[in-house]
CSV table of C-alpha atoms in Angstrom, one decimal:
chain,number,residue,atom,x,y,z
A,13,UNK,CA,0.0,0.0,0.0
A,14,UNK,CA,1.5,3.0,-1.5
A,15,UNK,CA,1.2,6.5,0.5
A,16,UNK,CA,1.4,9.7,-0.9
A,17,UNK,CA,4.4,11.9,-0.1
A,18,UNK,CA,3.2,15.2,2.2
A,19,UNK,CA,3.1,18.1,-0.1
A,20,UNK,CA,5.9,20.9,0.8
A,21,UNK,CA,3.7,23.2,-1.0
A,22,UNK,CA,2.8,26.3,1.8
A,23,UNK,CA,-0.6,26.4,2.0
A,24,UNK,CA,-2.3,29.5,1.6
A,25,UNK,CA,-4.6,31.3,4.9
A,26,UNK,CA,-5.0,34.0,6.7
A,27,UNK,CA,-3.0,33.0,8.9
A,28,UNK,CA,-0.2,33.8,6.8
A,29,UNK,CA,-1.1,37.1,6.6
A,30,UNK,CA,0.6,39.6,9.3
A,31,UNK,CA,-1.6,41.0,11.7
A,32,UNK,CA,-1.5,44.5,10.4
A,33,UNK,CA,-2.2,44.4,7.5
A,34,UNK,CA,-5.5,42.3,8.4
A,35,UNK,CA,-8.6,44.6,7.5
A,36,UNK,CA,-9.7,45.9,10.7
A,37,UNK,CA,-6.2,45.7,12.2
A,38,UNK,CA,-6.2,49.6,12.8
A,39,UNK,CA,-9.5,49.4,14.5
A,40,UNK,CA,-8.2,46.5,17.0
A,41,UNK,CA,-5.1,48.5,17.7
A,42,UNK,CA,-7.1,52.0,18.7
A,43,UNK,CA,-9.0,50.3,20.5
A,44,UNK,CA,-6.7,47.9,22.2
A,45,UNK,CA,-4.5,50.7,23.5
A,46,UNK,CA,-7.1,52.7,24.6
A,47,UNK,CA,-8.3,50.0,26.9
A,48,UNK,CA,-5.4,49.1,28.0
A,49,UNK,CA,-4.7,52.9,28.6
A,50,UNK,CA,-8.3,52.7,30.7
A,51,UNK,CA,-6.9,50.0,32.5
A,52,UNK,CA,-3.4,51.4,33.7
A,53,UNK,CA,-5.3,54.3,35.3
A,54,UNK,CA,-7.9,52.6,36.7
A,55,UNK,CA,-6.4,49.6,37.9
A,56,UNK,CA,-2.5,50.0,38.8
A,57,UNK,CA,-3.0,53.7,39.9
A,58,UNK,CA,-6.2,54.4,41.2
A,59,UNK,CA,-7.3,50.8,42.5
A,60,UNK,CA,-3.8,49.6,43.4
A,61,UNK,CA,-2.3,53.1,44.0
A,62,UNK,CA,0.8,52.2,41.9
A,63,UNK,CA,2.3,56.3,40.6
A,64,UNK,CA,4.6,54.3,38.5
A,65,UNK,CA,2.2,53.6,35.4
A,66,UNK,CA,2.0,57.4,35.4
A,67,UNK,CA,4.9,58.1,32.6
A,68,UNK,CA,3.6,55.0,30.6
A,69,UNK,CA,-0.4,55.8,31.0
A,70,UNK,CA,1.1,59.4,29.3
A,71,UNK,CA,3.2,58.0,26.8
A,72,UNK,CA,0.5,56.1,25.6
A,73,UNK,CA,-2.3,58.9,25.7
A,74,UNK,CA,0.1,60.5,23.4
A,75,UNK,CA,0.7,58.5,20.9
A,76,UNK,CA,-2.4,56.5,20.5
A,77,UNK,CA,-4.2,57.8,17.5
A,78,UNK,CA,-0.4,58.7,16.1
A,79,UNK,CA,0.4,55.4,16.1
A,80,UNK,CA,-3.0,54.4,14.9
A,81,UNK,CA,-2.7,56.6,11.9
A,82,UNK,CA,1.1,55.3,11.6
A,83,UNK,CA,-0.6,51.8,10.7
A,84,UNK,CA,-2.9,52.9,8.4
A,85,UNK,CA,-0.3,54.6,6.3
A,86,UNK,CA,2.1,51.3,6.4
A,87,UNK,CA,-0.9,49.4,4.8
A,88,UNK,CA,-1.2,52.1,2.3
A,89,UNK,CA,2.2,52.1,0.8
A,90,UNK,CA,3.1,50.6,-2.7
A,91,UNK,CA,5.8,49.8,-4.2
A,92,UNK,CA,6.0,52.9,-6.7
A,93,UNK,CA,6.1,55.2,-3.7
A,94,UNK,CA,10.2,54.7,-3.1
A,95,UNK,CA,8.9,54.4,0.6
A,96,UNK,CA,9.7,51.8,3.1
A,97,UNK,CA,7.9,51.0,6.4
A,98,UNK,CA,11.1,51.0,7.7
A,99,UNK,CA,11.6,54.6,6.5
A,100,UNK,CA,8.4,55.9,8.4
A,101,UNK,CA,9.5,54.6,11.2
A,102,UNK,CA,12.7,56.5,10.9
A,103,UNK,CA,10.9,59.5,10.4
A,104,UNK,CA,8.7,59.3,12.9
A,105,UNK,CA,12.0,59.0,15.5
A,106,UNK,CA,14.9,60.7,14.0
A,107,UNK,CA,12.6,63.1,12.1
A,108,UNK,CA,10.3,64.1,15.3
A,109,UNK,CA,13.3,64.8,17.4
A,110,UNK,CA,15.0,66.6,14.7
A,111,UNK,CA,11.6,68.8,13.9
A,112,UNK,CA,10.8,69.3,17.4
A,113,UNK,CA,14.3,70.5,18.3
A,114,UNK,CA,14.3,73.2,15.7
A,115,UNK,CA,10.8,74.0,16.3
A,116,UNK,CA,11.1,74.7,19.9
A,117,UNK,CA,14.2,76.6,18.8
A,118,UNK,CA,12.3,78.8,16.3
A,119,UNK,CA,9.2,79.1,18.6
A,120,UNK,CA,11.7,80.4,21.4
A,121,UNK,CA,13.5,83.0,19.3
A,122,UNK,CA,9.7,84.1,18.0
A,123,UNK,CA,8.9,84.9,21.6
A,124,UNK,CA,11.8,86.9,22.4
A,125,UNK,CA,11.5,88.9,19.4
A,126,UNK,CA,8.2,89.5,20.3
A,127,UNK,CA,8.6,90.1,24.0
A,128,UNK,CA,11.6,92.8,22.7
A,129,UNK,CA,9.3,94.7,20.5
A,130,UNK,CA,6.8,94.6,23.5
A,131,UNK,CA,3.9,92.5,22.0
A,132,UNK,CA,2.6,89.8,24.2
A,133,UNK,CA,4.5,86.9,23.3
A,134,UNK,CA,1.9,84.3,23.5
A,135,UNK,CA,0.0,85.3,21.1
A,136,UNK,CA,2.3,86.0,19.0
A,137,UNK,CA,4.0,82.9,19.5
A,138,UNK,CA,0.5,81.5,18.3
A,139,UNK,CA,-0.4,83.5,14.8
A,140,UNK,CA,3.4,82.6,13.7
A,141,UNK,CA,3.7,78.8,15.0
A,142,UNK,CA,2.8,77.7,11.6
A,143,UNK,CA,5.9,79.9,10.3
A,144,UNK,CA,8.7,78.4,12.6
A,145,UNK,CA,6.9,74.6,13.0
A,146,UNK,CA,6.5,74.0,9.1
A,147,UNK,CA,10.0,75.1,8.5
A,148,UNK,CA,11.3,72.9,11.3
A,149,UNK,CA,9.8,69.9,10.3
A,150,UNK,CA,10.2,70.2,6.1
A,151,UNK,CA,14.1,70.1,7.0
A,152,UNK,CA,13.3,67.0,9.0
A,153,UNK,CA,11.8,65.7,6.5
A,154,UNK,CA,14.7,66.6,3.9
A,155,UNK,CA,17.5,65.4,6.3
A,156,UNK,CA,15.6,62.3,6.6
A,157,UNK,CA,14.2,61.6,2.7
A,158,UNK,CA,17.7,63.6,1.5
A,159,UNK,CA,19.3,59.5,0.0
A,160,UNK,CA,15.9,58.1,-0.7
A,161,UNK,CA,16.5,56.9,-4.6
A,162,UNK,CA,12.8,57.6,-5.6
A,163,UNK,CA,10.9,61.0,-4.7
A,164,UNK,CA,7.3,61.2,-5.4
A,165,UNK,CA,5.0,63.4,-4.4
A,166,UNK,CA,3.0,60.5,-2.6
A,167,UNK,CA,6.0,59.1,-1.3
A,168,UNK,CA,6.1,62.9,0.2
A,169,UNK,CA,2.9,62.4,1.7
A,170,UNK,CA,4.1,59.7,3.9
A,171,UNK,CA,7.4,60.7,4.7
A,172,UNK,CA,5.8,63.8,5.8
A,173,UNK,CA,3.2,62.6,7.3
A,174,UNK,CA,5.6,60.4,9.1
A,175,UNK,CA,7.5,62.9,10.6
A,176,UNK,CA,4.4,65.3,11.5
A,177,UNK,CA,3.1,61.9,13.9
A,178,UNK,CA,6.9,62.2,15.4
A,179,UNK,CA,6.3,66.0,16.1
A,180,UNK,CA,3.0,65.6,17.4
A,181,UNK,CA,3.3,62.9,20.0
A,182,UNK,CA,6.3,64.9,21.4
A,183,UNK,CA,4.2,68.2,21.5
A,184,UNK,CA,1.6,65.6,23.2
A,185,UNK,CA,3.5,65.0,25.9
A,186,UNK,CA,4.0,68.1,27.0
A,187,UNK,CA,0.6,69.0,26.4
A,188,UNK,CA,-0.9,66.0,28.7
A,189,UNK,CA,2.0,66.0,31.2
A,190,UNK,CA,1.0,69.7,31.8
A,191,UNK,CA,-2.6,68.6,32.2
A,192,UNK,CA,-1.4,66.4,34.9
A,193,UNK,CA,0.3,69.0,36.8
A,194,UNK,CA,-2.4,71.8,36.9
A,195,UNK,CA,-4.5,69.0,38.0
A,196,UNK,CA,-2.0,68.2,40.9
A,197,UNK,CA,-1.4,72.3,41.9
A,198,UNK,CA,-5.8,72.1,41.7
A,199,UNK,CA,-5.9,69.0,43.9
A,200,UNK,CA,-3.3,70.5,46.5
A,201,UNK,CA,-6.0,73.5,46.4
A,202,UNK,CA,-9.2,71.6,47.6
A,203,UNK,CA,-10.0,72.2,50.9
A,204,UNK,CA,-11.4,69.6,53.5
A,205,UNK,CA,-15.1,69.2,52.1
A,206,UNK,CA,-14.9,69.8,48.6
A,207,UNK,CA,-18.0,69.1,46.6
A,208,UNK,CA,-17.1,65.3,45.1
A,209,UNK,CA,-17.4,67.3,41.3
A,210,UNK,CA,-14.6,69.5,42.0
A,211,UNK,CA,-12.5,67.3,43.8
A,212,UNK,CA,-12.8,64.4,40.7
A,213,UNK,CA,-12.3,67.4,38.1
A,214,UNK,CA,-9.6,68.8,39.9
A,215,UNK,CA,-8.1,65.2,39.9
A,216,UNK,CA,-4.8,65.2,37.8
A,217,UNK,CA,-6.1,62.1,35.9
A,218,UNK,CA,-9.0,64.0,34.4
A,219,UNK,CA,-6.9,66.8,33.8
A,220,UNK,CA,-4.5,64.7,31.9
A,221,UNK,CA,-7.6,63.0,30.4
A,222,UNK,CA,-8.8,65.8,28.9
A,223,UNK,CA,-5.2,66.7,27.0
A,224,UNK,CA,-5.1,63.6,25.6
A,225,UNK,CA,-8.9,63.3,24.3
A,226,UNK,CA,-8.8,66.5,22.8
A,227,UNK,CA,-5.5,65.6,21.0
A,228,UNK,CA,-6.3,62.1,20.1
A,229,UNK,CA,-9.4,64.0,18.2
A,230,UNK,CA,-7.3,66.4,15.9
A,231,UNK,CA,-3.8,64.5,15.9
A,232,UNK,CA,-5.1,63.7,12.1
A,233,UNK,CA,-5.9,66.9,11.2
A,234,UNK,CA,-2.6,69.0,12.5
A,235,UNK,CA,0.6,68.0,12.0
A,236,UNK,CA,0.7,65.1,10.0
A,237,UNK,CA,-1.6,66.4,7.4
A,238,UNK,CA,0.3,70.1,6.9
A,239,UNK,CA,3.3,68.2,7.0
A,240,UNK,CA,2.7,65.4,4.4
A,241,UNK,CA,1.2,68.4,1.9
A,242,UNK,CA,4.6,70.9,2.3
A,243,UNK,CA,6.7,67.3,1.9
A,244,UNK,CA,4.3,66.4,-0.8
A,245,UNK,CA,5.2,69.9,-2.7
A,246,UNK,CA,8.7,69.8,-2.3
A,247,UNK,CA,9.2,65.8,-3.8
A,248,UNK,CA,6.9,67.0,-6.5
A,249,UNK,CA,9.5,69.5,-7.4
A,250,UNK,CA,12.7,67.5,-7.4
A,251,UNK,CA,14.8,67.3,-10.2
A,252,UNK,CA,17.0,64.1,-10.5
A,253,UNK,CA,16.8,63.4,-7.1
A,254,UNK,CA,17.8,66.5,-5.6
A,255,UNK,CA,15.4,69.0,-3.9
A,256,UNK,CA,14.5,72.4,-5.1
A,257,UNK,CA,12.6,75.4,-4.1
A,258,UNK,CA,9.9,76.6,-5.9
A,259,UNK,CA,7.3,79.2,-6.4
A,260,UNK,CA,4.9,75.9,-6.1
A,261,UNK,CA,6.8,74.8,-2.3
A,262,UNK,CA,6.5,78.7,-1.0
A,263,UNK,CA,3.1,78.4,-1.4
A,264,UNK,CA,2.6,75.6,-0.1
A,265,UNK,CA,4.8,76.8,2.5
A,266,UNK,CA,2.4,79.5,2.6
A,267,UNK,CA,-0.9,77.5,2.8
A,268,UNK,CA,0.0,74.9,5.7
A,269,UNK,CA,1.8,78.3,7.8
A,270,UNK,CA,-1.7,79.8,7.6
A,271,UNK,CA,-4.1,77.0,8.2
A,272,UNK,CA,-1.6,76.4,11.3
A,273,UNK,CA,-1.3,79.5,12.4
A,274,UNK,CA,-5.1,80.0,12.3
A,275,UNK,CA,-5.7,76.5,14.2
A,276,UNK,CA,-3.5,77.4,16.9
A,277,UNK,CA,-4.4,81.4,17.3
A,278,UNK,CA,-8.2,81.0,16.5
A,279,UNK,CA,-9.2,81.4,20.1
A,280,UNK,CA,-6.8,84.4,20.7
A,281,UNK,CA,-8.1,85.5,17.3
A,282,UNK,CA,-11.7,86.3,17.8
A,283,UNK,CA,-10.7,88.7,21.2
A,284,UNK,CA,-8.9,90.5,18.4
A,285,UNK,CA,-11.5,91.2,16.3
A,286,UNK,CA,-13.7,91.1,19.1
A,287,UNK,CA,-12.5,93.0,22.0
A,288,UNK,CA,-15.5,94.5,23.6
A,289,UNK,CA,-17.5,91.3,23.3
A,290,UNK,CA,-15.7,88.3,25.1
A,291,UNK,CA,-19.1,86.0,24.7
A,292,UNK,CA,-17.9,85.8,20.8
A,293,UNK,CA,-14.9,83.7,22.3
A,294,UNK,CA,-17.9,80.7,22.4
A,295,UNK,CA,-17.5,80.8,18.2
A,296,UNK,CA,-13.5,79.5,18.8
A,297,UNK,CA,-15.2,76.2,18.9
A,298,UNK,CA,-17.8,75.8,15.5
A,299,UNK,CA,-14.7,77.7,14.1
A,300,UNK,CA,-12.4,74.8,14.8
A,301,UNK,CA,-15.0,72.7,13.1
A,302,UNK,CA,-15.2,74.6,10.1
A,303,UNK,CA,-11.4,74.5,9.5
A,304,UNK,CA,-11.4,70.7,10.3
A,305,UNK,CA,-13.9,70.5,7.5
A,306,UNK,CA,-11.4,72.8,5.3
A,307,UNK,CA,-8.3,71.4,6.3
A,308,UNK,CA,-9.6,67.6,5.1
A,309,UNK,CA,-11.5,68.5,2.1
A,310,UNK,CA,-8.3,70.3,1.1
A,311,UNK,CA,-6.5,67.1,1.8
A,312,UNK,CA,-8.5,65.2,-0.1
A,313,UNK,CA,-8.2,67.4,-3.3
A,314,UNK,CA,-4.6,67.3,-2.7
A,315,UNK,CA,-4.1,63.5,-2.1
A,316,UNK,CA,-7.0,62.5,-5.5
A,317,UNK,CA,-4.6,64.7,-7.7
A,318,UNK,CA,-1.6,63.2,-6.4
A,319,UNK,CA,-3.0,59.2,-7.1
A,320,UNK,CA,-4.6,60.3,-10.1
A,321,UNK,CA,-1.3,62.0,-11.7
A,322,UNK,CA,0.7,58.6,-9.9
A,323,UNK,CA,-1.9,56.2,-11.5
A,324,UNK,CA,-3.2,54.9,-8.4
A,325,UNK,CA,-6.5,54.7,-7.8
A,326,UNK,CA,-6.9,55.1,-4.0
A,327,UNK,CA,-4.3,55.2,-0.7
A,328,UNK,CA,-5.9,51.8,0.4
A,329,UNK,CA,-4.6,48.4,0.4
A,330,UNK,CA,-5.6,46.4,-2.2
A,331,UNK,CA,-7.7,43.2,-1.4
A,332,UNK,CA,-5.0,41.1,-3.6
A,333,UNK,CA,-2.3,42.3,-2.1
A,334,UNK,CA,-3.4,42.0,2.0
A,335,UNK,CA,-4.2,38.5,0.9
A,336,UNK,CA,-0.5,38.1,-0.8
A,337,UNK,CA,0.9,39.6,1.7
């Protein structure tokens, strides 16, 4: 009785197929790390009374929906982009740090010449973030894209957008670490008696909380997105591999200075035009709305052009490919 030899042929599942790039891999990882951000508060700090989670429960709150939009843009890539996963990573890292240097740098020399010519620096600091943070971060994104073989303009959208995540989850952590200590100088300010509402909002946690919520909202909005269309604009204008400035990048340049300087000074902006009427601060919110609804339908123009001149037909992972993969 003869027996057939045992086929070395792989066979084909989805098991094969990495984790990520499974079809509602970004959805498991969101929500994944926020419950198990949930769960370090709740659990090892507040149930166990553990203040060592405190650094990781912040690091995570950071970069969250970073990281989540990290992923998507991996399992976007294609082989015509010159773009690695590997090479987002690197731009997240070396990229951030390099962009958040320089922009602290330039944010700090905005506020003295401010403060010198006796405006109030804050606000300043505000109108003309856009100016100093987009310039920071396009020369982290040349330093890090400067021996990449192949520069596209999509490939610029992920390097970009790449090192725009870095920026933001360091700008995070300041962000939610700050919310953490007004929450603790509020806390030490309760007298014996509080109502229970003050004493839980006063509660660094919820401080904290609230940083990172409102962050995690509009992490895909900000810096990623004015990022990826400057970097976008400047691959598009390369010439044999070398980068160029054009009347094209300045405007660009131009465009994502405004739409940052107007999302970061649009509360200081209405007391300007409004002065004697501080109730019309209320409208900073339904503004932010409107230029979240700007900000992605310009994105959207932007990125169809980009695959339509590239000859791709959308930024998502083809079916074929996930299951090749």
């Amino acid at each position: 009785m003869s027996h057939a030899a045992p086929s070395t042929t792989p066979e084909t599942s989805d098991t094969a197929v990495p984790l990520w790039r499974h079809a509602h891999a970004p959805a498991w990882f969101f929500f994944g790390g926020l419950a198990l951000w949930l769960f370090l508060l709740l659990v090892p700090h507040v149930l166990l009374g553990n203040p060592a989670v405190i650094p990781a429960w912040i690091l995570l709150g950071s970069g969250l929906a970073a990281s989540t939009l990290l992923l998507i843009m991996a399992r976007r890539l294609q082989s015509g982009d010159g773009v690695t996963t590997a090479t987002l990573l690197w731009a997240v890292l070396v990229g951030g740090f390099i962009a958040i240097t320089l922009g602290s740098t330039f944010d700090s020399l905005i506020g003295v010449a401010a403060t010198d010519a006796g405006e109030n620096p804050h606000d300043i600091g505000l109108f003309f973030a856009g100016v100093a943070e987009e310039l920071a971060k396009i020369i982290a994104v040349v330093i890090v894209a400067w021996r990449l073989p192949v520069k596209t303009a999509r490939g610029g959208l992920f390097v970009g957008g790449a090192v725009g995540i870095g920026f933001a989850v360091l700008e995070n952590l300041w962000y939610i670490g700050q919310g953490w200590a007004d929450g603790v100088e509020a806390s030490q300010k309760l007298t014996a008696g509080s109502p229970p509402l003050e004493t839980i909002l006063s509660h660094p946690a919820f401080q904290a909380a609230g940083a990172a919520f409102a962050r995690t909202i509009f992490d895909p909005v900000g810096h990623p997105l004015w990022t990826a269309l400057f970097a976008a604009a400047l691959f598009a204008a390369t010439r044999n591999g070398r980068f160029r400035i054009t009347v094209g990048v300045l405007l660009t340049y131009l465009l994502v200075a405004v739409m940052h300087g107007l999302w970061d000074g649009n509360a200081v902006l209405w007391g300007l035009l409004f002065p004697s009427m501080p109730v019309l601060k209320m409208l900073a919110v339904p503004a932010l709305i409107v230029l979240v609804v700007a900000f992605a339908l310009i994105w959207r123009a932007r990125v169809r052009r980009i695959n339509r001149e590239a000859g791709v037909v959308s930024l998502h992972v083809p079916r074929r490919e996930r299951k090749q993969a």
